[in-house]
mmCIF file of C-alpha atoms in Angstrom:
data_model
loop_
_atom_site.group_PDB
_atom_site.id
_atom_site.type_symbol
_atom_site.label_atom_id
_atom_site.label_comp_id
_atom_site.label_asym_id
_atom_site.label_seq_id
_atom_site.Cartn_x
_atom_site.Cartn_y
_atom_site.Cartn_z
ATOM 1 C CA UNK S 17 16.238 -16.010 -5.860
ATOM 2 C CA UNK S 18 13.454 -12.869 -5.175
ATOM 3 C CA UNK S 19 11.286 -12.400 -7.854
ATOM 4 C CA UNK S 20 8.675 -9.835 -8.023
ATOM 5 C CA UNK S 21 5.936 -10.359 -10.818
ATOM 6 C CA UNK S 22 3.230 -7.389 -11.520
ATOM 7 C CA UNK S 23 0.757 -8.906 -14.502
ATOM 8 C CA UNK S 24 -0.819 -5.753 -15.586
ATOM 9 C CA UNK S 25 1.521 -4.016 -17.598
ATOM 10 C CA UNK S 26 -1.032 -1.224 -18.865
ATOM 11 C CA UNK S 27 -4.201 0.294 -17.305
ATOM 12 C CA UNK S 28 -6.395 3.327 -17.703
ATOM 13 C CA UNK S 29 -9.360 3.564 -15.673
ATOM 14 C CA UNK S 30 -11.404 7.293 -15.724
ATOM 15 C CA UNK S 31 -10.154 10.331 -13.349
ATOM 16 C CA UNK S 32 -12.348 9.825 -9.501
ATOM 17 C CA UNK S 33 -12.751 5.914 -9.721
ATOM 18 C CA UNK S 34 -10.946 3.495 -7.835
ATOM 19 C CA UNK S 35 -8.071 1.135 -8.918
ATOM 20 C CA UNK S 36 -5.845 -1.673 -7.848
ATOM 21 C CA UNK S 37 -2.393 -2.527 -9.164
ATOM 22 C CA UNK S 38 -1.244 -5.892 -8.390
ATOM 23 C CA UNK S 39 2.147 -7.497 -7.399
ATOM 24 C CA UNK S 40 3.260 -10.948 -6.366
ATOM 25 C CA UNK S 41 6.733 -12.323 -5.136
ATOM 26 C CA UNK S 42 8.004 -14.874 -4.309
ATOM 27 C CA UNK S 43 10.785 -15.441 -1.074
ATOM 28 C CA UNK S 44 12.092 -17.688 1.338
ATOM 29 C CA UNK S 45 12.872 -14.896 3.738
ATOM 30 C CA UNK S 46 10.552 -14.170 7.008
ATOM 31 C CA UNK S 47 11.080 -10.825 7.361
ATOM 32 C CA UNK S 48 11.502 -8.325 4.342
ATOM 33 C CA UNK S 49 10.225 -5.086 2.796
ATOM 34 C CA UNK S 50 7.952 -4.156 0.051
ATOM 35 C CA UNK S 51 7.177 -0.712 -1.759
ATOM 36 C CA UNK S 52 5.481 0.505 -4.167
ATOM 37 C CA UNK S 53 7.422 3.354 -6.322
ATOM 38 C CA UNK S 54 5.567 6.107 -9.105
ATOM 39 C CA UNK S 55 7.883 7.255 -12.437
ATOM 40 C CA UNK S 56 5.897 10.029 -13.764
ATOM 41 C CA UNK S 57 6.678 11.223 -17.505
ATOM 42 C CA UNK S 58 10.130 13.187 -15.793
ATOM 43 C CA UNK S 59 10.897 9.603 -14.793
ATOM 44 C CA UNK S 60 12.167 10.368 -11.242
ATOM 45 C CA UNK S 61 11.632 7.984 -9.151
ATOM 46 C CA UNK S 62 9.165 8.426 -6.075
ATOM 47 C CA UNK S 63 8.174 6.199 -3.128
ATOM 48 C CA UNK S 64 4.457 6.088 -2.612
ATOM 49 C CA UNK S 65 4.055 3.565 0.132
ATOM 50 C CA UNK S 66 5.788 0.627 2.439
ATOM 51 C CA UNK S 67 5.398 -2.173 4.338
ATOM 52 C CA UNK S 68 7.125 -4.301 6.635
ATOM 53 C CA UNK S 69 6.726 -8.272 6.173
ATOM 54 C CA UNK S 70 6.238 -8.337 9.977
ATOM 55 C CA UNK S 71 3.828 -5.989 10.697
ATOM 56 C CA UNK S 72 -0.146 -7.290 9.718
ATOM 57 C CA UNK S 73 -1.520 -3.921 9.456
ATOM 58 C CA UNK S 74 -2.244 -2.821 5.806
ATOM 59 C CA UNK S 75 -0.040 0.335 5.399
ATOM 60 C CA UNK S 76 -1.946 3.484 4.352
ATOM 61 C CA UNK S 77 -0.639 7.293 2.910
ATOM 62 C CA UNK S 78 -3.513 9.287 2.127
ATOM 63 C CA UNK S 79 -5.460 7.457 -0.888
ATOM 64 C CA UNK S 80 -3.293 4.912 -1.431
ATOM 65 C CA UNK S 81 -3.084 1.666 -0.056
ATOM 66 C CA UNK S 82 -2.447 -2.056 0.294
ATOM 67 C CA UNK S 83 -3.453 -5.237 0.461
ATOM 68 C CA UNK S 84 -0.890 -7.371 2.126
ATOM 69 C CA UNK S 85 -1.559 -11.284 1.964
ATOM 70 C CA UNK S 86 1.792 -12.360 3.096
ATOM 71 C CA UNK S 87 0.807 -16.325 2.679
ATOM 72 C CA UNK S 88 -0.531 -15.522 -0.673
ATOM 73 C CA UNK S 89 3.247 -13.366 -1.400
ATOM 74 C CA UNK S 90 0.565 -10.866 -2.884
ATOM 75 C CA UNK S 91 1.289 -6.821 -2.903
ATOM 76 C CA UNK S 92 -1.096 -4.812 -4.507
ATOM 77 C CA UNK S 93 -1.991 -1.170 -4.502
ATOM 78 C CA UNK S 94 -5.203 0.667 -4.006
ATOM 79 C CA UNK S 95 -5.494 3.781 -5.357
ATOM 80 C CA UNK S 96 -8.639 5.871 -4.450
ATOM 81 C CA UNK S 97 -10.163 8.852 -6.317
ATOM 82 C CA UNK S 98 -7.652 8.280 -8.835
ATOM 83 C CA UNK S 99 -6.335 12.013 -10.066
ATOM 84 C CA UNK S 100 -4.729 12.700 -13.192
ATOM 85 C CA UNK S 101 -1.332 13.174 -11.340
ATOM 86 C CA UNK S 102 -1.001 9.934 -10.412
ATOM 87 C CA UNK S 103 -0.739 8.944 -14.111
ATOM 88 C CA UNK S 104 2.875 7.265 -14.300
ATOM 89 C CA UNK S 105 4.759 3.960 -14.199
ATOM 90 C CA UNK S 106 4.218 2.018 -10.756
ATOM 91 C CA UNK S 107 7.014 -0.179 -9.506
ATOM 92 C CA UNK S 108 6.480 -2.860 -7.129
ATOM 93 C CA UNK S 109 9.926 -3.521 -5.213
ATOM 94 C CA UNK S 110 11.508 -5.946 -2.568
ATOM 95 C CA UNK S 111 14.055 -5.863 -0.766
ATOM 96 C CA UNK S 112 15.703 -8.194 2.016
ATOM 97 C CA UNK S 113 18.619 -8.081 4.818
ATOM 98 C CA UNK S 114 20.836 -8.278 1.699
ATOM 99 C CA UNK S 115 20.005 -5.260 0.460
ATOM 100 C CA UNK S 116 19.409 -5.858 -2.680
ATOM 101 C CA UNK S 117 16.415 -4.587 -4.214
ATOM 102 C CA UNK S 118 14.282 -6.169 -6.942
ATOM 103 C CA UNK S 119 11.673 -4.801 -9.285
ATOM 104 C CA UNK S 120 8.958 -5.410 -10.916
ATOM 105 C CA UNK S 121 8.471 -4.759 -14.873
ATOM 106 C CA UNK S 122 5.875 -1.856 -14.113
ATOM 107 C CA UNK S 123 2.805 -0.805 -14.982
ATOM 108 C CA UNK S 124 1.181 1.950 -16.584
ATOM 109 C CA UNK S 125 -1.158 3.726 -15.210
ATOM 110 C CA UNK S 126 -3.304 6.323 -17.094
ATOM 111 C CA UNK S 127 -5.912 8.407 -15.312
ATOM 112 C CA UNK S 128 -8.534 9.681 -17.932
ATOM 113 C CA UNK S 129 -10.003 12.814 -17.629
ATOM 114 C CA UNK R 5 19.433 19.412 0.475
ATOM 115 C CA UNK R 6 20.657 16.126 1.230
ATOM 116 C CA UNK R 7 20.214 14.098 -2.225
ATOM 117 C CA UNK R 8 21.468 12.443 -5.052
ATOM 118 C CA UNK R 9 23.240 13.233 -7.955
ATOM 119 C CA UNK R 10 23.759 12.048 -11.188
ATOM 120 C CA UNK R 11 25.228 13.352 -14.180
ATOM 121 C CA UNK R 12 25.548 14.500 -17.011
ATOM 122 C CA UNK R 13 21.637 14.156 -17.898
ATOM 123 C CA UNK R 14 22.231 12.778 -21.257
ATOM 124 C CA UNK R 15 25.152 11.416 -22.705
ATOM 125 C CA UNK R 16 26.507 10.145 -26.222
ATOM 126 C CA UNK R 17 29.354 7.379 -26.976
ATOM 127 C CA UNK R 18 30.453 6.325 -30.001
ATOM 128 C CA UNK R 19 30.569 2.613 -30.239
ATOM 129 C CA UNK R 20 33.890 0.957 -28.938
ATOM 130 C CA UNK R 21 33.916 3.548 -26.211
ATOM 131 C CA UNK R 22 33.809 3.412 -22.473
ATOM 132 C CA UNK R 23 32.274 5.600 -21.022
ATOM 133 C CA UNK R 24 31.656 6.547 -16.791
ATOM 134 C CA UNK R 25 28.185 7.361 -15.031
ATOM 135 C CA UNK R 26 28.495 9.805 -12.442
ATOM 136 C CA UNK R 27 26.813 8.924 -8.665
ATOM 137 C CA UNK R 28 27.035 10.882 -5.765
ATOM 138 C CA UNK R 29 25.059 10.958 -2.853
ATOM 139 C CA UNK R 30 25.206 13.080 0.764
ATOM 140 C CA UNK R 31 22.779 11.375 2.532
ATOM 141 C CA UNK R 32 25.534 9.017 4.314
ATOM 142 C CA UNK R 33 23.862 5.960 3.336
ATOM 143 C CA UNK R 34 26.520 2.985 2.906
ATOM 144 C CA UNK R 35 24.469 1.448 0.380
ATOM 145 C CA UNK R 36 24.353 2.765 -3.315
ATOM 146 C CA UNK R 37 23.063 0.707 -6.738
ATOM 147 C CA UNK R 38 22.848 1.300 -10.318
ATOM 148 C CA UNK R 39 19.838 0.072 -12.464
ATOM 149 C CA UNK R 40 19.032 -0.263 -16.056
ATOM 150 C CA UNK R 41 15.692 0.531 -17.869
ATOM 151 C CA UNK R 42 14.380 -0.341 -20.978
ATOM 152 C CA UNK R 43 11.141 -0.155 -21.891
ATOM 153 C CA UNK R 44 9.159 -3.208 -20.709
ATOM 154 C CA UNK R 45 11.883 -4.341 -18.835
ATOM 155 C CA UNK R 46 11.468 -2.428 -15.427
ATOM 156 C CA UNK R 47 14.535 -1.575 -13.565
ATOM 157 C CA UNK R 48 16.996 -4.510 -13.340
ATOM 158 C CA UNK R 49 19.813 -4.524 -10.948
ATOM 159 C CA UNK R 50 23.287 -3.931 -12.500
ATOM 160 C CA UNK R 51 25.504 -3.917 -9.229
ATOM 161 C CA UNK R 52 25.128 -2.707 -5.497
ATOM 162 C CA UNK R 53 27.427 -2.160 -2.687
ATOM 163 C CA UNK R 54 26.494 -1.969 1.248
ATOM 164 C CA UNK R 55 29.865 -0.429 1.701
ATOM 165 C CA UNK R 56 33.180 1.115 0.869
ATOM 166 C CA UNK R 57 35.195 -1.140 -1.129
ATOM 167 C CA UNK R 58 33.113 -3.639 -1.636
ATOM 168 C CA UNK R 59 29.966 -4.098 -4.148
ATOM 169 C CA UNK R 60 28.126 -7.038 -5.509
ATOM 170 C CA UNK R 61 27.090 -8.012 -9.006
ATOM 171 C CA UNK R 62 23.590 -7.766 -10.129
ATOM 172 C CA UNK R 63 21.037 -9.580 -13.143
ATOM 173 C CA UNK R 64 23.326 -7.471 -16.001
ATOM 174 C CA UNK R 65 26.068 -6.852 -14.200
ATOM 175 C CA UNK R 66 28.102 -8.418 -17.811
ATOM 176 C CA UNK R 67 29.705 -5.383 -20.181
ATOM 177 C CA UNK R 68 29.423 -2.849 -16.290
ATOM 178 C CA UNK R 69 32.019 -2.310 -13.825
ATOM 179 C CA UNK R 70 31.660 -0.108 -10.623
ATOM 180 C CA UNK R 71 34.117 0.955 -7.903
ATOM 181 C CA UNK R 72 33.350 2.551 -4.361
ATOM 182 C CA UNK R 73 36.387 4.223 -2.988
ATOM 183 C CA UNK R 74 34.027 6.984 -1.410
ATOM 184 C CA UNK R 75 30.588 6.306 0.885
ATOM 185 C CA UNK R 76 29.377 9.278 -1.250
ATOM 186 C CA UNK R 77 30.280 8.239 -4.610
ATOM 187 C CA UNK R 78 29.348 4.702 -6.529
ATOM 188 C CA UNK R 79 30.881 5.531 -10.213
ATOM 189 C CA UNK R 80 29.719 3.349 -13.491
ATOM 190 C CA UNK R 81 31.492 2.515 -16.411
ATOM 191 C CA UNK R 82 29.736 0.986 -19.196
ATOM 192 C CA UNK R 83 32.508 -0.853 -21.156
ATOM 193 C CA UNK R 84 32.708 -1.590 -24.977
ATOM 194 C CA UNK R 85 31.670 -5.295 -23.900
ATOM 195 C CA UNK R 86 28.075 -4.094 -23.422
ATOM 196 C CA UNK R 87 26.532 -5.292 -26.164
ATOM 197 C CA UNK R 88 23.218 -2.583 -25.889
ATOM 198 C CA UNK R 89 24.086 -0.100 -23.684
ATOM 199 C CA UNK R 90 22.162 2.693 -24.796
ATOM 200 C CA UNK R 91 19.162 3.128 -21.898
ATOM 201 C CA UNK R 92 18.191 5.077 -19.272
ATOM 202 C CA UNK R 93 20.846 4.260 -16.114
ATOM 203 C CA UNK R 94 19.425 5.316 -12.351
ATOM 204 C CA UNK R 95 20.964 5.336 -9.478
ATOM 205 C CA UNK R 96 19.718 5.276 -5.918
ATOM 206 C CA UNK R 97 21.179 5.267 -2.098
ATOM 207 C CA UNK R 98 19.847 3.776 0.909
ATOM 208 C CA UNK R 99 20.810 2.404 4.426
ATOM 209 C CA UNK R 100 22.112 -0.820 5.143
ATOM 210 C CA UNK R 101 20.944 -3.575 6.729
ATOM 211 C CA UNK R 102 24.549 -4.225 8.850
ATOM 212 C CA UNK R 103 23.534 -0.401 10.645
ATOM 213 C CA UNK R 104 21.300 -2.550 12.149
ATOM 214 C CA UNK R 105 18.210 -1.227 10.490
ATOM 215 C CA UNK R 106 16.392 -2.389 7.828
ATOM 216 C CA UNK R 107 16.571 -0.993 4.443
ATOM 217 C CA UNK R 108 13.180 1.376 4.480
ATOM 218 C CA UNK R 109 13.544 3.592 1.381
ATOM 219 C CA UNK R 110 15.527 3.528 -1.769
ATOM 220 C CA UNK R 111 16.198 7.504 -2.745
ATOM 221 C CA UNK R 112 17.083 7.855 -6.484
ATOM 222 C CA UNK R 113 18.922 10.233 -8.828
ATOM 223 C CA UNK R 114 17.045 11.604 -11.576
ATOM 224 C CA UNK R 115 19.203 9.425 -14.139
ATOM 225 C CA UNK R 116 21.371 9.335 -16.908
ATOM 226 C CA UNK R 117 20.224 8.463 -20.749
ATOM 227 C CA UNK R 118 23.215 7.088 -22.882
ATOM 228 C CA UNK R 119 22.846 6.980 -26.416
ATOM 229 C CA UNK R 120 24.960 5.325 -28.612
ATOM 230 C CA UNK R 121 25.686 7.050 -32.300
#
């Protein structure tokens, strides 16, 4: 069975610095999909960034990125000049050619002014 | 806007009680799931379907049942056999793998929070 496993479940780090959520899995599949989704306080749901299992190529959206290490089944998320926006609950997900899609427990992110 | 729907926003049951989660979705996507969240817990998987008339069970699916008579629509019922069922309940849409694509995005409602009194 998928599992996806994110270790930190609180964080606070000051409002301009750098940080990095992290997210492992674990799979049997090849090919697959992985995202990372924000829940700000009005807890809808937002996707913030993707990547395909295939492709080697770190996906990028504006300051936020990752660090694929598909060998490793590590996911994690860089966020740069951190804003007080992007204070929220960040979901790391999976999902497969089953469709189904698994979460992580979260973590909370708090950007400090 | 293309989207997806839930209601009512909040909603209150009396214990004993079944009570049905609205879904509804016009993005034609064939695939449509319900989570639960508690605090600490994430979002687990209660059940999903990749198409009309047929869905699958998820982690919790014990104490939920769904039906999909409608691509647009993906109904819960939490029955009186769910032993906690008040938390927040989300739903989301996305394509299917059998369109021959793979799944990119999961688009979600803005979810339903049942209390129990």
């Amino acid at each position: 069975a998928q599992t996806v496993t994110q270790s930190q479940p609180e964080m606070s780090v000051q409002e301009a610095e750098t940080v990095t959520l992290s997210c492992t899995y674990d799979t049997s599949e090849s090919n697959y999909y992985l995202f990372w989704y924000k829940q700000p306080p009005s807890r809808q749901m937002i996707l913030v960034i993707r990547q395909e299992a295939y492709k080697q190529q770190n996906a990028t959206e504006n300051r936020f990125s990752v660090n694929f290490q598909k060998a490793a089944k590590s996911f994690s998320l860089k966020i740069s000049d951190s804003q007080l926006g992007d204070t929220a609950m960040y979901f790391c997900a999976f999902t497969n050619r089953d469709d189904k899609i698994i979460f992580g427990k979260g973590t909370r992110l708090h950007i400090l002014p | 806007d293309g989207g997806i729907t839930q209601s009512p926003k909040y909603l209150f049951r009396k214990e004993g009680q079944n009570v049905t989660l609205s879904c509804e979705q016009n993005l034609n996507h064939d695939a449509m799931y319900w989570y639960r969240q508690d605090p600490g817990q994430g979002l687990r998987l209660i059940y999903y379907s990749q198409i009309v008339n047929d869905f699958q069970k998820g982690d919790i699916a014990e104490g939920y049942s769904v039906s999909r008579e409608k691509k647009e629509s993906f109904p819960l019922t939490v029955t009186s056999a769910q032993k906690n069922p008040t938390a927040f309940y989300l739903c989301a849409s996305s394509i299917a793998s059998h369109s021959g694509r793979m799944n990119t995005e999961a688009f979600f409602g803005q979810g339903t929070r049942l209390t129990v009194v």
